[in-house]
Structures are given as structure tokens and as C-alpha cells.
Amino acid sequence: MRNASETESALQRMVTAYVVAGLLFMLLPGTFLGVWNLVSISGRHSLSALSPAWLQAHGHAQIFGWLGTFIIGIGYYSLSKMGRLMPFAVRRGWISWALWTAGVTLRWAANVTEFQWRILLPVSAALELTAFAIFFATVSRHKPASAPVERPPMEAWMKLVVASTLGFLSVLVVNQVEAVVLAMGAFHPEVPHRLDQRYLFLVAWGFPVWAVWGFNARWLPVFLGLRAPSSRGLMSALAVSVTGLVAVALGQLRVATILLFAASVLAIAGLNVFRRAEKPAKTLGVISSFPMFVRGSYVWLLIAGGLGVYAVQADTTGGIWGASRHALTVGFLSTMVFAIGQRVLPAFCGGHVLYSKGLMWASLATLNLGCLLRVGSEIPAYEANVRLAWKVLPVSAITELTAVTLFALNLGITLLLPLFNRGERPSQSDRRSDTALYMPQTAVRR
Ligand code: HEM
């Protein structure tokens, strides 16, 4: 039988494996293919010239391979810390890891090479669904470590995390059905455009955005010193965005985009993102501009929502939809993962300290610059064929590639360096307060 510190180390090795796999998916199948696609589109001055299977391979690797892998790994880790499922959670975590990484890799290979894709596509979806089902079954059985006589009501942040987990599960079920239908009747491993547009709403606005809102509600009062989030505000944001996604499913994109924009405003208000902080930010081990980047990512969320509303009215060749999607995925989600990830992952993966604050700043600044160039030039290029904009797009791609490389390098070196041999050493009390974040009780204004 393992003792507590052995189980803790095993848990840290497992979350490290998730982080490393996520970084690899982000770098090669995700970003490198995205850059390749964008450079080809810019060379031909047309989005339609490129194989949808390649575009979808890139999207799948980024959302499932990178963000999804991080979410599952962090989910196993933090729920195990909160609950009493440590030893068997580690075992199951590794089984999920193996199935998940195999599924995402097969999906990418099937889309890009089309080799045996009629078999590989449904198999990859089944592997992903099984990996997630194991995770889901494990975390649904979680119980608080200290079993209180009466369970406290579930807090807003946890409700968002639960909604995100259910959203993730539904996306994987849809993905499985899509894969089987394609395998039976399509000519290529490509989801038809109209269906893909709707599916992408669920994929992007469903689970990752809710996961960010949930974990932000838990962490931002500590990391940024923000006021306690408003439970009512966050629950309204969740309800409005769920209604928005239902509208997407019914084909009501005009209503859906307005609702998703409104949900973003409600979430920002509920989290108090732009209100004056009540305590100093906790930036130990990270850059002092960390709060600015986190707030900046919410500006991208508003831009993404606003462009979505505009796209329904005016998009003709995919430029406004593309700009909106990347304002969300690169501007909001990736900036958030770069900022919060470099704050928490070194600690989760074995009490490390981030290797370089300089690299952290450079990765975040380059990512935001790349996203600005991309979102700013995609609409004039795709929609109005402006020559200068076509020249800027490849520059944006290389800038974003540089950003993700710096992020991966910084986290990679951090994880490889032996414990605490560089940077500031967090004090006992800082480590204790970080650990306390995994516990469910926190002040939430109702
Ligand atoms: C170096 C950074 C990136 C580049 C160069 C890039 C490039 C592209 C290109 C060219 C497309 C085709 C549609 C369009 O032109 O707008 C696309 C689609 C997409 N991208 Fe990216 N991307 C990048 C980063 C990301 C990230 C970080 C994510 C998610 C976390 C993401 C998710 C998606 C999704 C979901 C699609 C839609 C795929 C589909 O049509 O099914 N991208 N990307």
C-alpha cells in the first residue's frame, strides 16, 4: 500500500504526462499544421482552396489534443487533491492518458493522411470517449476529503466545472456519431461545412470557456486579488450561454451569437474582472504584468463575441467567422492558459518554480501580438481581398508559432529542471495557500 507522499508523487508524475502530451499536441499537430494551413491559404488568397480535413485536423489537435488534455490532467489532479480517490485515480488517470493520446493521434493521422480513415476515425472517437468516460466516472464518485455531517451547497465555480465536464462529454458523443456517419458515407474524413460550423460553437464555447470561467472563479480572487465572484452573475452567464448553444443546435445563429456575447458580459461582471482589485495580486514566481494579461484575455472574449454577432450578418467567405474563432481560441483561451498555466502547472507537476519570467512575458506578448495581427488582417484578406492583409497573415502565423514555442520551452525546461534549483523559492505559507485552492470552500457573494 502506498503512503500519502508516494501517492502525491505518482499524481504529480501523471499530471506531468498530461502536460507534456498537451504541449506536444499544441506544438506539432496543432500549431505547426495551423501555420502550414494559413501560409497555404495566404499563398492562394482563398480559404476554399485548402482541404477541410486538414483544417479540421488542426482544430481537433488544438481543442482536444492541447486544451482537452490539460483539462483532463488538471481535473484528475485537483479533484484527487480535494477528495479521497488518490490511489485508484492515479491508475485510472494513466489508462485515460493512454487511450486519450492514442485517440487524438489517430484522429490527426486519419485526417491528414486519409490512410484507412473509415476505420481510424470511429476508432479514434471511441478511444477518446472511453478515456473521458473513465475520467467522468472517477470524478463523479469524488467525495470531499473531510466528510462533513452535512454537505455544503455546491459553489458557483464547481457548477461551472461540472457544466464544462458535461459539455465535454456531449461534444465527444457528437464527435463519435459524426465519425461513424462520415465513415459510412463520406468521400473524405471531413465534417460538412454547415454541420462543422455548428459543432465548432459547441466545441469552443461549450466546455473550454466554462472550464475557464469556473477555474477563474476559484483562482482569480487569490491570484489577482479580485472581489469574490457573484454566484448569481456566474449562474446567469452559464444559463445564457447554454441557451445560446441550444439556439445554435436549432440553427438560430443570429440569436445564438447575441446570447453568447451577453453571456460573456455577464461572466466578466460576475467575476469582477475589470473592477478594482481588493487585495494585491499574488505574482510570486510569475511576471508582475500577469493580471494585465488575464484581464486582456477577457477583452479578447468580448471581441470574439462581438465578431460572432457581426459574422452572422456579414460573413461571405469565412473571414469574420475565422477572426471570431481565433479571438476566442488564441486571444481568450490560449492567453488564459499561457498566463494561469505558467502560474499553477509548475506547482502541480511537483512543486517546481517557473524557469523564466522573461520567457513567460515574451510568450504572452508575442501571442497577443500574433492574435492582433491575425484577427486584424483575416477579415480584410478573406472578405475584401486586401493585398496587404494577405501579406500580414503569414507573419501572424509565425508570430503565434513563436509564442507557443516559447510557452512550451518555458514549461518544458521547468519540468525537466530538478526541484527548486532555480528562481524564487515559494515560502511554506505560499505553498499552503496554493494547496488550499483545491479545497471547495471559498467565499462567494450570493
Ligand atoms: C499559430 C496559431 C494558429 C494558426 C496559424 C491557426 C490557423 C488556422 C486556420 C488557417 C484555420 C482555418 C480557418 C481560418 O482560416 O480561420 C484554423 C481553424 C481553426 N483553428 Fe486555428 N490556428 C492557430 C491557433 C489555434 C488555436 C490555439 C486553436 C485552439 C486552441 C485553434 C483552433 C481552431 C479551430 C477549432 C479551427 C476550426 C477548424 C475547423 O474548420 O473545423 N487554432 N486555424
Tab-separated table of C-alpha atoms and ligand atoms in Angstrom:
chain	number	residue	atom	x	y	z
A	1	MET	CA	0.000	0.000	0.000
A	2	ARG	CA	1.324	3.430	-0.956
A	3	ASN	CA	1.813	6.136	1.647
A	4	ALA	CA	0.498	9.678	1.095
A	5	SER	CA	3.753	11.124	-0.232
A	6	GLU	CA	4.220	8.271	-2.724
A	7	THR	CA	0.662	8.776	-3.952
A	8	GLU	CA	1.277	12.509	-4.231
A	9	SER	CA	4.428	11.904	-6.321
A	10	ALA	CA	2.538	9.424	-8.506
A	11	LEU	CA	-0.189	12.013	-9.014
A	12	GLN	CA	2.406	14.623	-9.968
A	13	ARG	CA	4.037	12.254	-12.497
A	14	MET	CA	0.625	11.617	-14.014
A	15	VAL	CA	-0.287	15.313	-14.360
A	16	THR	CA	3.183	15.955	-15.835
A	17	ALA	CA	2.493	13.318	-18.505
A	18	TYR	CA	-0.772	15.115	-19.373
A	19	VAL	CA	1.005	18.486	-19.560
A	20	VAL	CA	3.809	17.142	-21.769
A	21	ALA	CA	1.347	15.377	-24.106
A	22	GLY	CA	-0.775	18.556	-24.305
A	23	LEU	CA	2.296	20.641	-25.175
A	24	LEU	CA	3.326	18.208	-27.915
A	25	PHE	CA	-0.176	18.219	-29.461
A	26	MET	CA	-0.206	22.007	-29.290
A	27	LEU	CA	3.156	22.369	-30.995
A	28	LEU	CA	3.195	19.964	-33.929
A	29	PRO	CA	-0.234	18.598	-34.903
A	30	GLY	CA	-1.873	21.815	-33.684
A	31	THR	CA	0.106	24.962	-34.310
A	32	PHE	CA	2.561	23.763	-36.926
A	33	LEU	CA	-0.298	22.443	-39.077
A	34	GLY	CA	-2.260	25.678	-38.410
A	35	VAL	CA	0.688	27.738	-39.659
A	36	TRP	CA	1.073	25.488	-42.701
A	37	ASN	CA	-2.648	25.883	-43.471
A	38	LEU	CA	-2.586	29.645	-43.081
A	39	VAL	CA	0.532	30.054	-45.215
A	40	SER	CA	-1.127	27.937	-47.964
A	41	ILE	CA	-4.376	29.915	-47.718
A	42	SER	CA	-2.442	33.199	-47.935
A	43	GLY	CA	-0.458	31.917	-50.951
A	44	ARG	CA	-3.678	31.061	-52.820
A	45	HIS	CA	-5.673	34.030	-51.488
A	46	SER	CA	-8.556	31.712	-50.669
A	47	LEU	CA	-9.758	29.608	-47.752
A	48	SER	CA	-11.741	27.263	-50.003
A	49	ALA	CA	-8.577	26.065	-51.780
A	50	LEU	CA	-7.478	24.098	-48.716
A	51	SER	CA	-8.608	20.625	-47.656
A	52	PRO	CA	-11.228	20.886	-44.855
A	53	ALA	CA	-9.773	17.635	-43.465
A	54	TRP	CA	-6.514	19.470	-42.742
A	55	LEU	CA	-8.279	22.449	-41.187
A	56	GLN	CA	-10.283	20.091	-39.002
A	57	ALA	CA	-7.140	18.111	-38.068
A	58	HIS	CA	-5.612	21.354	-36.792
A	59	GLY	CA	-8.758	22.376	-34.875
A	60	HIS	CA	-9.120	18.919	-33.288
A	61	ALA	CA	-5.459	18.800	-32.208
A	62	GLN	CA	-5.683	22.233	-30.578
A	63	ILE	CA	-9.005	21.860	-28.795
A	64	PHE	CA	-8.878	18.174	-27.829
A	65	GLY	CA	-5.137	17.462	-28.030
A	66	TRP	CA	-3.988	20.562	-26.181
A	67	LEU	CA	-6.820	22.124	-24.173
A	68	GLY	CA	-8.674	18.844	-23.610
A	69	THR	CA	-5.542	17.035	-22.411
A	70	PHE	CA	-4.745	19.862	-19.983
A	71	ILE	CA	-8.340	19.925	-18.684
A	72	ILE	CA	-8.446	16.153	-18.039
A	73	GLY	CA	-4.997	16.135	-16.397
A	74	ILE	CA	-5.777	19.092	-14.144
A	75	GLY	CA	-9.216	17.605	-13.406
A	76	TYR	CA	-7.704	14.314	-12.200
A	77	TYR	CA	-5.113	16.168	-10.151
A	78	SER	CA	-7.260	18.785	-8.441
A	79	LEU	CA	-10.227	16.508	-7.743
A	80	SER	CA	-7.900	13.891	-6.309
A	81	LYS	CA	-6.405	16.523	-4.016
A	82	MET	CA	-9.872	17.578	-2.894
A	83	GLY	CA	-11.299	14.125	-2.459
A	84	ARG	CA	-10.410	10.680	-1.251
A	85	LEU	CA	-9.760	8.925	-4.520
A	86	MET	CA	-5.986	9.283	-4.787
A	87	PRO	CA	-4.631	5.730	-5.316
A	88	PHE	CA	-7.124	4.483	-7.870
A	89	ALA	CA	-7.383	7.925	-9.528
A	90	VAL	CA	-3.696	7.631	-10.461
A	91	ARG	CA	-4.207	4.241	-12.095
A	92	ARG	CA	-7.281	5.396	-13.954
A	93	GLY	CA	-5.540	8.648	-14.873
A	94	TRP	CA	-2.856	6.687	-16.707
A	95	ILE	CA	-5.408	4.496	-18.505
A	96	SER	CA	-7.284	7.623	-19.635
A	97	TRP	CA	-3.996	9.200	-20.706
A	98	ALA	CA	-3.044	6.233	-22.894
A	99	LEU	CA	-6.479	5.963	-24.538
A	100	TRP	CA	-6.841	9.719	-24.966
A	101	THR	CA	-3.431	10.367	-26.534
A	102	ALA	CA	-3.877	7.349	-28.841
A	103	GLY	CA	-7.333	8.626	-29.891
A	104	VAL	CA	-6.175	12.182	-30.622
A	105	THR	CA	-3.091	10.954	-32.508
A	106	LEU	CA	-5.144	8.553	-34.664
A	107	ARG	CA	-7.672	11.272	-35.464
A	108	TRP	CA	-4.945	13.618	-36.633
A	109	ALA	CA	-3.228	10.922	-38.709
A	110	ALA	CA	-6.547	9.832	-40.290
A	111	ASN	CA	-7.440	13.400	-41.263
A	112	VAL	CA	-4.033	14.297	-42.650
A	113	THR	CA	-3.075	11.071	-44.449
A	114	GLU	CA	-6.569	9.619	-45.117
A	115	PHE	CA	-4.929	6.189	-44.586
A	116	GLN	CA	-7.660	3.695	-43.523
A	117	TRP	CA	-9.649	6.660	-42.294
A	118	ARG	CA	-13.003	4.855	-42.415
A	119	ILE	CA	-11.712	2.625	-39.603
A	120	LEU	CA	-9.414	5.066	-37.829
A	121	LEU	CA	-11.923	7.904	-37.485
A	122	PRO	CA	-14.582	5.973	-35.486
A	123	VAL	CA	-11.880	4.101	-33.541
A	124	SER	CA	-10.174	7.350	-32.561
A	125	ALA	CA	-13.508	8.844	-31.440
A	126	ALA	CA	-14.248	5.684	-29.402
A	127	LEU	CA	-10.832	5.850	-27.718
A	128	GLU	CA	-11.374	9.490	-26.796
A	129	LEU	CA	-14.880	8.813	-25.499
A	130	THR	CA	-13.736	5.832	-23.416
A	131	ALA	CA	-10.822	7.807	-21.949
A	132	PHE	CA	-13.178	10.595	-20.985
A	133	ALA	CA	-15.845	8.216	-19.651
A	134	ILE	CA	-13.251	6.760	-17.248
A	135	PHE	CA	-12.354	10.281	-16.120
A	136	PHE	CA	-16.032	11.160	-15.772
A	137	ALA	CA	-16.835	8.044	-13.754
A	138	THR	CA	-13.841	8.689	-11.476
A	139	VAL	CA	-14.532	12.334	-10.744
A	140	SER	CA	-18.294	11.849	-10.357
A	141	ARG	CA	-17.559	9.491	-7.445
A	142	HIS	CA	-15.381	12.106	-5.790
A	143	LYS	CA	-16.215	12.980	-2.164
A	144	PRO	CA	-14.763	15.819	-0.078
A	145	ALA	CA	-11.739	14.697	1.970
A	146	SER	CA	-13.198	15.622	5.310
A	147	ALA	CA	-16.710	14.223	5.150
A	148	PRO	CA	-18.805	16.876	6.869
A	149	VAL	CA	-22.023	15.924	8.658
A	150	GLU	CA	-23.959	17.985	6.137
A	151	ARG	CA	-22.576	18.653	2.665
A	152	PRO	CA	-22.263	22.389	1.902
A	153	PRO	CA	-24.161	23.530	-1.215
A	154	MET	CA	-22.144	23.307	-4.433
A	155	GLU	CA	-20.410	26.606	-5.167
A	156	ALA	CA	-20.733	28.510	-8.443
A	157	TRP	CA	-17.221	27.642	-9.604
A	158	MET	CA	-17.885	23.948	-9.135
A	159	LYS	CA	-21.185	24.162	-11.002
A	160	LEU	CA	-19.313	25.713	-13.934
A	161	VAL	CA	-16.686	22.981	-13.813
A	162	VAL	CA	-19.429	20.322	-13.710
A	163	ALA	CA	-21.185	22.025	-16.676
A	164	SER	CA	-17.899	22.063	-18.552
A	165	THR	CA	-17.372	18.347	-17.850
A	166	LEU	CA	-20.882	17.525	-19.088
A	167	GLY	CA	-20.303	19.768	-22.131
A	168	PHE	CA	-17.050	17.935	-22.866
A	169	LEU	CA	-18.835	14.585	-22.640
A	170	SER	CA	-21.609	15.731	-25.020
A	171	VAL	CA	-19.050	17.032	-27.524
A	172	LEU	CA	-17.316	13.640	-27.522
A	173	VAL	CA	-20.631	11.832	-28.046
A	174	VAL	CA	-21.405	14.128	-31.016
A	175	ASN	CA	-17.872	13.511	-32.303
A	176	GLN	CA	-18.425	9.735	-32.121
A	177	VAL	CA	-21.708	9.930	-34.039
A	178	GLU	CA	-20.145	12.249	-36.647
A	179	ALA	CA	-17.178	9.888	-37.090
A	180	VAL	CA	-19.411	6.846	-37.678
A	181	VAL	CA	-21.669	8.732	-40.114
A	182	LEU	CA	-18.642	10.014	-42.069
A	183	ALA	CA	-17.040	6.563	-42.176
A	184	MET	CA	-20.226	5.093	-43.609
A	185	GLY	CA	-20.992	7.621	-46.321
A	186	ALA	CA	-18.442	10.402	-46.934
A	187	PHE	CA	-15.698	10.599	-49.566
A	188	HIS	CA	-13.146	12.198	-47.234
A	189	PRO	CA	-12.737	12.477	-43.444
A	190	GLU	CA	-14.350	15.923	-43.470
A	191	VAL	CA	-17.338	17.111	-41.475
A	192	PRO	CA	-19.624	19.020	-43.906
A	193	HIS	CA	-19.259	22.799	-43.561
A	194	ARG	CA	-22.726	23.613	-42.160
A	195	LEU	CA	-22.521	20.912	-39.522
A	196	ASP	CA	-18.909	21.785	-38.681
A	197	GLN	CA	-19.879	25.459	-38.102
A	198	ARG	CA	-22.447	24.405	-35.504
A	199	TYR	CA	-20.253	21.737	-33.935
A	200	LEU	CA	-17.463	24.323	-33.531
A	201	PHE	CA	-19.730	26.515	-31.394
A	202	LEU	CA	-20.251	23.629	-29.010
A	203	VAL	CA	-16.572	22.723	-29.063
A	204	ALA	CA	-15.279	26.241	-28.440
A	205	TRP	CA	-17.997	27.913	-26.346
A	206	GLY	CA	-19.093	24.781	-24.522
A	207	PHE	CA	-16.534	23.055	-22.391
A	208	PRO	CA	-13.312	25.158	-22.558
A	209	VAL	CA	-14.978	28.528	-21.914
A	210	TRP	CA	-16.985	27.158	-18.970
A	211	ALA	CA	-13.866	25.483	-17.566
A	212	VAL	CA	-12.028	28.823	-17.687
A	213	TRP	CA	-14.896	30.698	-16.022
A	214	GLY	CA	-15.127	28.016	-13.331
A	215	PHE	CA	-11.419	27.846	-12.518
A	216	ASN	CA	-11.183	31.657	-12.742
A	217	ALA	CA	-13.968	31.992	-10.175
A	218	ARG	CA	-11.877	29.798	-7.888
A	219	TRP	CA	-8.452	31.268	-8.563
A	220	LEU	CA	-8.750	34.942	-9.577
A	221	PRO	CA	-9.776	36.235	-6.135
A	222	VAL	CA	-6.411	34.863	-4.933
A	223	PHE	CA	-4.155	35.370	-7.954
A	224	LEU	CA	-5.450	38.832	-8.908
A	225	GLY	CA	-6.904	39.847	-5.545
A	226	LEU	CA	-10.334	40.320	-7.170
A	227	ARG	CA	-13.539	40.589	-5.143
A	228	ALA	CA	-15.318	37.295	-4.538
A	229	PRO	CA	-17.298	36.384	-7.664
A	230	SER	CA	-21.040	36.788	-7.791
A	231	SER	CA	-22.666	33.407	-7.783
A	232	ARG	CA	-25.828	34.824	-9.347
A	233	GLY	CA	-23.848	36.561	-12.124
A	234	LEU	CA	-21.934	33.380	-12.995
A	235	MET	CA	-25.042	31.203	-12.995
A	236	SER	CA	-26.794	33.704	-15.308
A	237	ALA	CA	-23.772	33.615	-17.634
A	238	LEU	CA	-23.958	29.816	-17.681
A	239	ALA	CA	-27.733	29.772	-18.290
A	240	VAL	CA	-27.496	32.335	-21.108
A	241	SER	CA	-24.626	30.526	-22.819
A	242	VAL	CA	-26.411	27.155	-22.557
A	243	THR	CA	-29.450	28.814	-24.203
A	244	GLY	CA	-27.103	30.207	-26.868
A	245	LEU	CA	-25.784	26.730	-27.645
A	246	VAL	CA	-29.318	25.338	-27.814
A	247	ALA	CA	-30.088	28.123	-30.329
A	248	VAL	CA	-27.027	27.011	-32.350
A	249	ALA	CA	-28.357	23.442	-32.399
A	250	LEU	CA	-31.702	24.778	-33.684
A	251	GLY	CA	-29.897	26.721	-36.413
A	252	GLN	CA	-30.746	30.138	-34.891
A	253	LEU	CA	-27.248	31.612	-35.250
A	254	ARG	CA	-28.375	35.237	-35.009
A	255	VAL	CA	-29.976	34.700	-31.605
A	256	ALA	CA	-27.170	32.357	-30.546
A	257	THR	CA	-24.343	34.831	-31.162
A	258	ILE	CA	-26.189	37.598	-29.285
A	259	LEU	CA	-26.722	35.248	-26.337
A	260	LEU	CA	-23.075	34.131	-26.299
A	261	PHE	CA	-21.945	37.759	-26.326
A	262	ALA	CA	-24.376	38.562	-23.495
A	263	ALA	CA	-23.111	35.534	-21.528
A	264	SER	CA	-19.535	36.818	-21.857
A	265	VAL	CA	-20.560	40.222	-20.465
A	266	LEU	CA	-22.360	38.521	-17.569
A	267	ALA	CA	-19.354	36.305	-16.810
A	268	ILE	CA	-16.997	39.302	-16.815
A	269	ALA	CA	-19.314	41.186	-14.483
A	270	GLY	CA	-19.785	38.112	-12.269
A	271	LEU	CA	-16.036	37.538	-11.963
A	272	ASN	CA	-15.365	41.262	-11.328
A	273	VAL	CA	-12.595	41.102	-13.917
A	274	PHE	CA	-12.463	44.830	-14.601
A	275	ARG	CA	-13.332	46.069	-11.122
A	276	ARG	CA	-10.599	47.399	-8.895
A	277	ALA	CA	-8.889	44.530	-7.047
A	278	GLU	CA	-9.482	44.384	-3.337
A	279	LYS	CA	-6.136	42.786	-2.461
A	280	PRO	CA	-2.701	42.852	-4.111
A	281	ALA	CA	-2.211	40.241	-6.847
A	282	LYS	CA	-0.139	37.147	-5.935
A	283	THR	CA	2.526	37.167	-8.595
A	284	LEU	CA	5.229	35.193	-6.807
A	285	GLY	CA	7.221	33.219	-9.355
A	286	VAL	CA	5.493	34.859	-12.334
A	287	ILE	CA	5.621	38.227	-14.114
A	288	SER	CA	4.134	41.286	-12.430
A	289	SER	CA	2.056	42.001	-15.567
A	290	PHE	CA	0.274	38.641	-15.103
A	291	PRO	CA	-3.018	40.366	-14.015
A	292	MET	CA	-2.913	42.579	-17.123
A	293	PHE	CA	-2.680	39.558	-19.449
A	294	VAL	CA	-5.508	37.770	-17.630
A	295	ARG	CA	-7.716	40.866	-17.939
A	296	GLY	CA	-6.601	41.291	-21.568
A	297	SER	CA	-7.840	37.789	-22.373
A	298	TYR	CA	-11.349	38.917	-21.362
A	299	VAL	CA	-11.078	41.794	-23.859
A	300	TRP	CA	-10.470	39.071	-26.485
A	301	LEU	CA	-13.554	37.229	-25.245
A	302	LEU	CA	-15.646	40.356	-25.889
A	303	ILE	CA	-14.051	40.795	-29.333
A	304	ALA	CA	-14.794	37.129	-30.157
A	305	GLY	CA	-18.429	37.511	-29.072
A	306	GLY	CA	-18.843	40.817	-30.944
A	307	LEU	CA	-17.305	39.418	-34.145
A	308	GLY	CA	-19.630	36.411	-33.904
A	309	VAL	CA	-22.641	38.765	-33.923
A	310	TYR	CA	-21.117	40.609	-36.909
A	311	ALA	CA	-20.275	37.351	-38.755
A	312	VAL	CA	-23.922	36.247	-38.857
A	313	GLN	CA	-24.854	39.472	-40.633
A	314	ALA	CA	-21.895	39.996	-42.939
A	315	ASP	CA	-19.597	36.957	-43.431
A	316	THR	CA	-19.283	35.814	-47.037
A	317	THR	CA	-16.021	33.847	-47.233
A	318	GLY	CA	-15.260	32.696	-43.685
A	319	GLY	CA	-13.048	35.657	-42.690
A	320	ILE	CA	-15.260	37.074	-39.939
A	321	TRP	CA	-16.068	33.632	-38.524
A	322	GLY	CA	-12.350	32.764	-38.584
A	323	ALA	CA	-11.405	36.031	-36.852
A	324	SER	CA	-14.073	35.486	-34.199
A	325	ARG	CA	-12.988	31.869	-33.645
A	326	HIS	CA	-9.340	32.786	-33.231
A	327	ALA	CA	-10.110	35.773	-30.989
A	328	LEU	CA	-11.754	33.132	-28.786
A	329	THR	CA	-9.277	30.268	-29.114
A	330	VAL	CA	-5.999	32.194	-29.326
A	331	GLY	CA	-6.913	35.545	-27.701
A	332	PHE	CA	-9.061	34.283	-24.836
A	333	LEU	CA	-8.348	30.590	-24.249
A	334	SER	CA	-4.662	30.457	-25.155
A	335	THR	CA	-3.765	33.715	-23.350
A	336	MET	CA	-5.554	32.359	-20.293
A	337	VAL	CA	-3.742	29.006	-20.467
A	338	PHE	CA	-0.374	30.716	-21.010
A	339	ALA	CA	-0.969	33.022	-18.018
A	340	ILE	CA	-2.655	30.716	-15.500
A	341	GLY	CA	-0.820	27.612	-16.756
A	342	GLN	CA	2.604	29.104	-16.093
A	343	ARG	CA	1.310	30.152	-12.658
A	344	VAL	CA	-0.113	26.809	-11.493
A	345	LEU	CA	1.329	23.964	-13.576
A	346	PRO	CA	4.895	24.104	-12.228
A	347	ALA	CA	3.454	23.633	-8.715
A	348	PHE	CA	1.049	20.858	-9.769
A	349	CYS	CA	3.810	18.938	-11.516
A	350	GLY	CA	5.986	18.531	-8.450
A	351	GLY	CA	6.467	21.848	-6.641
A	352	HIS	CA	8.649	23.360	-9.366
A	353	VAL	CA	9.207	27.069	-9.885
A	354	LEU	CA	8.718	28.534	-13.362
A	355	TYR	CA	12.036	28.525	-15.196
A	356	SER	CA	11.926	32.031	-16.676
A	357	LYS	CA	9.723	35.048	-16.139
A	358	GLY	CA	11.294	36.609	-19.250
A	359	LEU	CA	10.089	33.693	-21.393
A	360	MET	CA	6.672	33.936	-19.778
A	361	TRP	CA	6.391	37.609	-20.676
A	362	ALA	CA	7.731	37.025	-24.200
A	363	SER	CA	5.298	34.132	-24.841
A	364	LEU	CA	2.290	36.163	-23.700
A	365	ALA	CA	3.309	39.357	-25.508
A	366	THR	CA	4.059	37.518	-28.777
A	367	LEU	CA	0.823	35.535	-28.556
A	368	ASN	CA	-1.226	38.711	-28.171
A	369	LEU	CA	0.673	40.432	-30.976
A	370	GLY	CA	0.153	37.414	-33.269
A	371	CYS	CA	-3.543	37.297	-32.395
A	372	LEU	CA	-3.923	41.037	-33.061
A	373	LEU	CA	-2.275	40.657	-36.473
A	374	ARG	CA	-4.397	37.605	-37.268
A	375	VAL	CA	-7.768	38.970	-36.181
A	376	GLY	CA	-6.968	42.373	-37.706
A	377	SER	CA	-5.970	41.013	-41.126
A	378	GLU	CA	-8.216	37.955	-41.589
A	379	ILE	CA	-11.358	39.999	-42.296
A	380	PRO	CA	-9.841	42.394	-44.905
A	381	ALA	CA	-7.957	39.474	-46.538
A	382	TYR	CA	-10.702	36.849	-46.776
A	383	GLU	CA	-13.670	39.186	-47.165
A	384	ALA	CA	-12.235	42.061	-49.258
A	385	ASN	CA	-9.084	40.545	-50.800
A	386	VAL	CA	-6.871	43.362	-49.500
A	387	ARG	CA	-3.331	42.596	-50.691
A	388	LEU	CA	-1.533	43.939	-47.607
A	389	ALA	CA	-3.741	41.854	-45.325
A	390	TRP	CA	-2.776	38.662	-47.224
A	391	LYS	CA	0.879	39.586	-46.543
A	392	VAL	CA	0.265	40.107	-42.826
A	393	LEU	CA	-1.469	36.729	-42.285
A	394	PRO	CA	1.667	34.539	-42.612
A	395	VAL	CA	3.504	36.965	-40.315
A	396	SER	CA	0.738	36.482	-37.743
A	397	ALA	CA	1.111	32.710	-38.086
A	398	ILE	CA	4.865	32.788	-37.465
A	399	THR	CA	4.399	35.187	-34.553
A	400	GLU	CA	1.867	32.815	-32.946
A	401	LEU	CA	4.139	29.838	-33.634
A	402	THR	CA	6.966	31.682	-31.851
A	403	ALA	CA	4.656	32.346	-28.914
A	404	VAL	CA	3.607	28.718	-28.453
A	405	THR	CA	7.225	27.570	-28.825
A	406	LEU	CA	8.334	29.960	-26.052
A	407	PHE	CA	5.493	28.759	-23.822
A	408	ALA	CA	6.324	25.091	-24.430
A	409	LEU	CA	10.036	25.780	-23.885
A	410	ASN	CA	9.450	27.549	-20.594
A	411	LEU	CA	7.173	24.841	-19.212
A	412	GLY	CA	9.342	22.060	-20.662
A	413	ILE	CA	12.526	23.362	-19.023
A	414	THR	CA	10.634	23.981	-15.780
A	415	LEU	CA	9.506	20.364	-15.628
A	416	LEU	CA	12.907	18.991	-16.548
A	417	LEU	CA	14.868	21.017	-14.005
A	418	PRO	CA	15.343	19.388	-10.637
A	419	LEU	CA	13.092	20.638	-7.877
A	420	PHE	CA	13.638	24.230	-6.687
A	421	ASN	CA	17.086	24.787	-8.098
A	422	ARG	CA	16.150	27.987	-9.871
A	423	GLY	CA	14.080	31.091	-9.384
A	424	GLU	CA	12.342	32.202	-6.232
A	425	ARG	CA	11.522	29.515	-3.769
A	426	PRO	CA	7.897	29.758	-2.665
A	427	SER	CA	7.507	30.068	1.087
A	428	GLN	CA	5.737	27.394	3.132
A	429	SER	CA	2.740	29.698	3.577
A	430	ASP	CA	2.513	30.384	-0.168
A	431	ARG	CA	2.593	26.676	-0.935
A	432	ARG	CA	-0.036	26.073	1.738
A	433	SER	CA	-2.332	28.761	0.324
A	434	ASP	CA	-1.883	27.378	-3.209
A	435	THR	CA	-2.813	23.921	-1.960
A	436	ALA	CA	-5.828	25.359	-0.164
A	437	LEU	CA	-7.151	26.404	-3.557
A	438	TYR	CA	-8.064	22.819	-4.360
A	439	MET	CA	-10.445	22.731	-1.451
A	440	PRO	CA	-14.047	23.560	-2.265
A	441	GLN	CA	-14.863	26.093	0.455
A	442	THR	CA	-14.416	29.712	-0.641
A	443	ALA	CA	-16.281	32.940	-0.098
A	444	VAL	CA	-18.768	33.555	-2.876
A	445	ARG	CA	-21.083	36.554	-2.833
A	446	ARG	CA	-24.645	35.461	-3.443
B	1	HEM	C1	-0.352	29.558	-34.728
B	1	HEM	C2	-1.580	29.677	-34.411
B	1	HEM	C3	-2.733	29.287	-35.297
B	1	HEM	C4	-2.850	29.334	-36.671
B	1	HEM	C5	-1.844	29.841	-37.650
B	1	HEM	C6	-4.154	28.820	-36.993
B	1	HEM	C7	-4.660	28.699	-38.269
B	1	HEM	C8	-5.923	28.269	-38.616
B	1	HEM	C9	-6.510	28.280	-39.938
B	1	HEM	C10	-5.815	28.769	-41.173
B	1	HEM	C11	-7.767	27.790	-39.846
B	1	HEM	C12	-8.777	27.665	-40.996
B	1	HEM	C13	-9.926	28.666	-40.839
B	1	HEM	C14	-9.476	30.090	-40.916
B	1	HEM	O1	-8.751	30.441	-41.837
B	1	HEM	O2	-9.816	30.846	-39.984
B	1	HEM	C15	-7.978	27.444	-38.467
B	1	HEM	C16	-9.132	26.890	-37.970
B	1	HEM	C17	-9.302	26.532	-36.656
B	1	HEM	N1	-8.432	26.761	-35.611
B	1	HEM	FE1	-6.630	27.627	-35.725
B	1	HEM	N2	-4.783	28.461	-35.837
B	1	HEM	C18	-3.947	28.737	-34.779
B	1	HEM	C19	-4.189	28.510	-33.442
B	1	HEM	C20	-5.301	27.889	-32.959
B	1	HEM	C21	-5.533	27.577	-31.575
B	1	HEM	C22	-4.566	27.909	-30.436
B	1	HEM	C23	-6.734	26.947	-31.513
B	1	HEM	C24	-7.446	26.392	-30.308
B	1	HEM	C25	-6.994	26.376	-29.091
B	1	HEM	C26	-7.274	26.869	-32.843
B	1	HEM	C27	-8.473	26.286	-33.193
B	1	HEM	C28	-9.006	26.251	-34.462
B	1	HEM	C29	-10.293	25.668	-34.790
B	1	HEM	C30	-11.244	24.997	-33.809
B	1	HEM	C31	-10.460	25.825	-36.165
B	1	HEM	C32	-11.650	25.359	-36.999
B	1	HEM	C33	-11.333	24.032	-37.625
B	1	HEM	C34	-12.492	23.566	-38.465
B	1	HEM	O3	-12.770	24.192	-39.501
B	1	HEM	O4	-13.124	22.567	-38.089
B	1	HEM	N3	-6.371	27.443	-33.692
B	1	HEM	N4	-6.838	27.751	-37.731
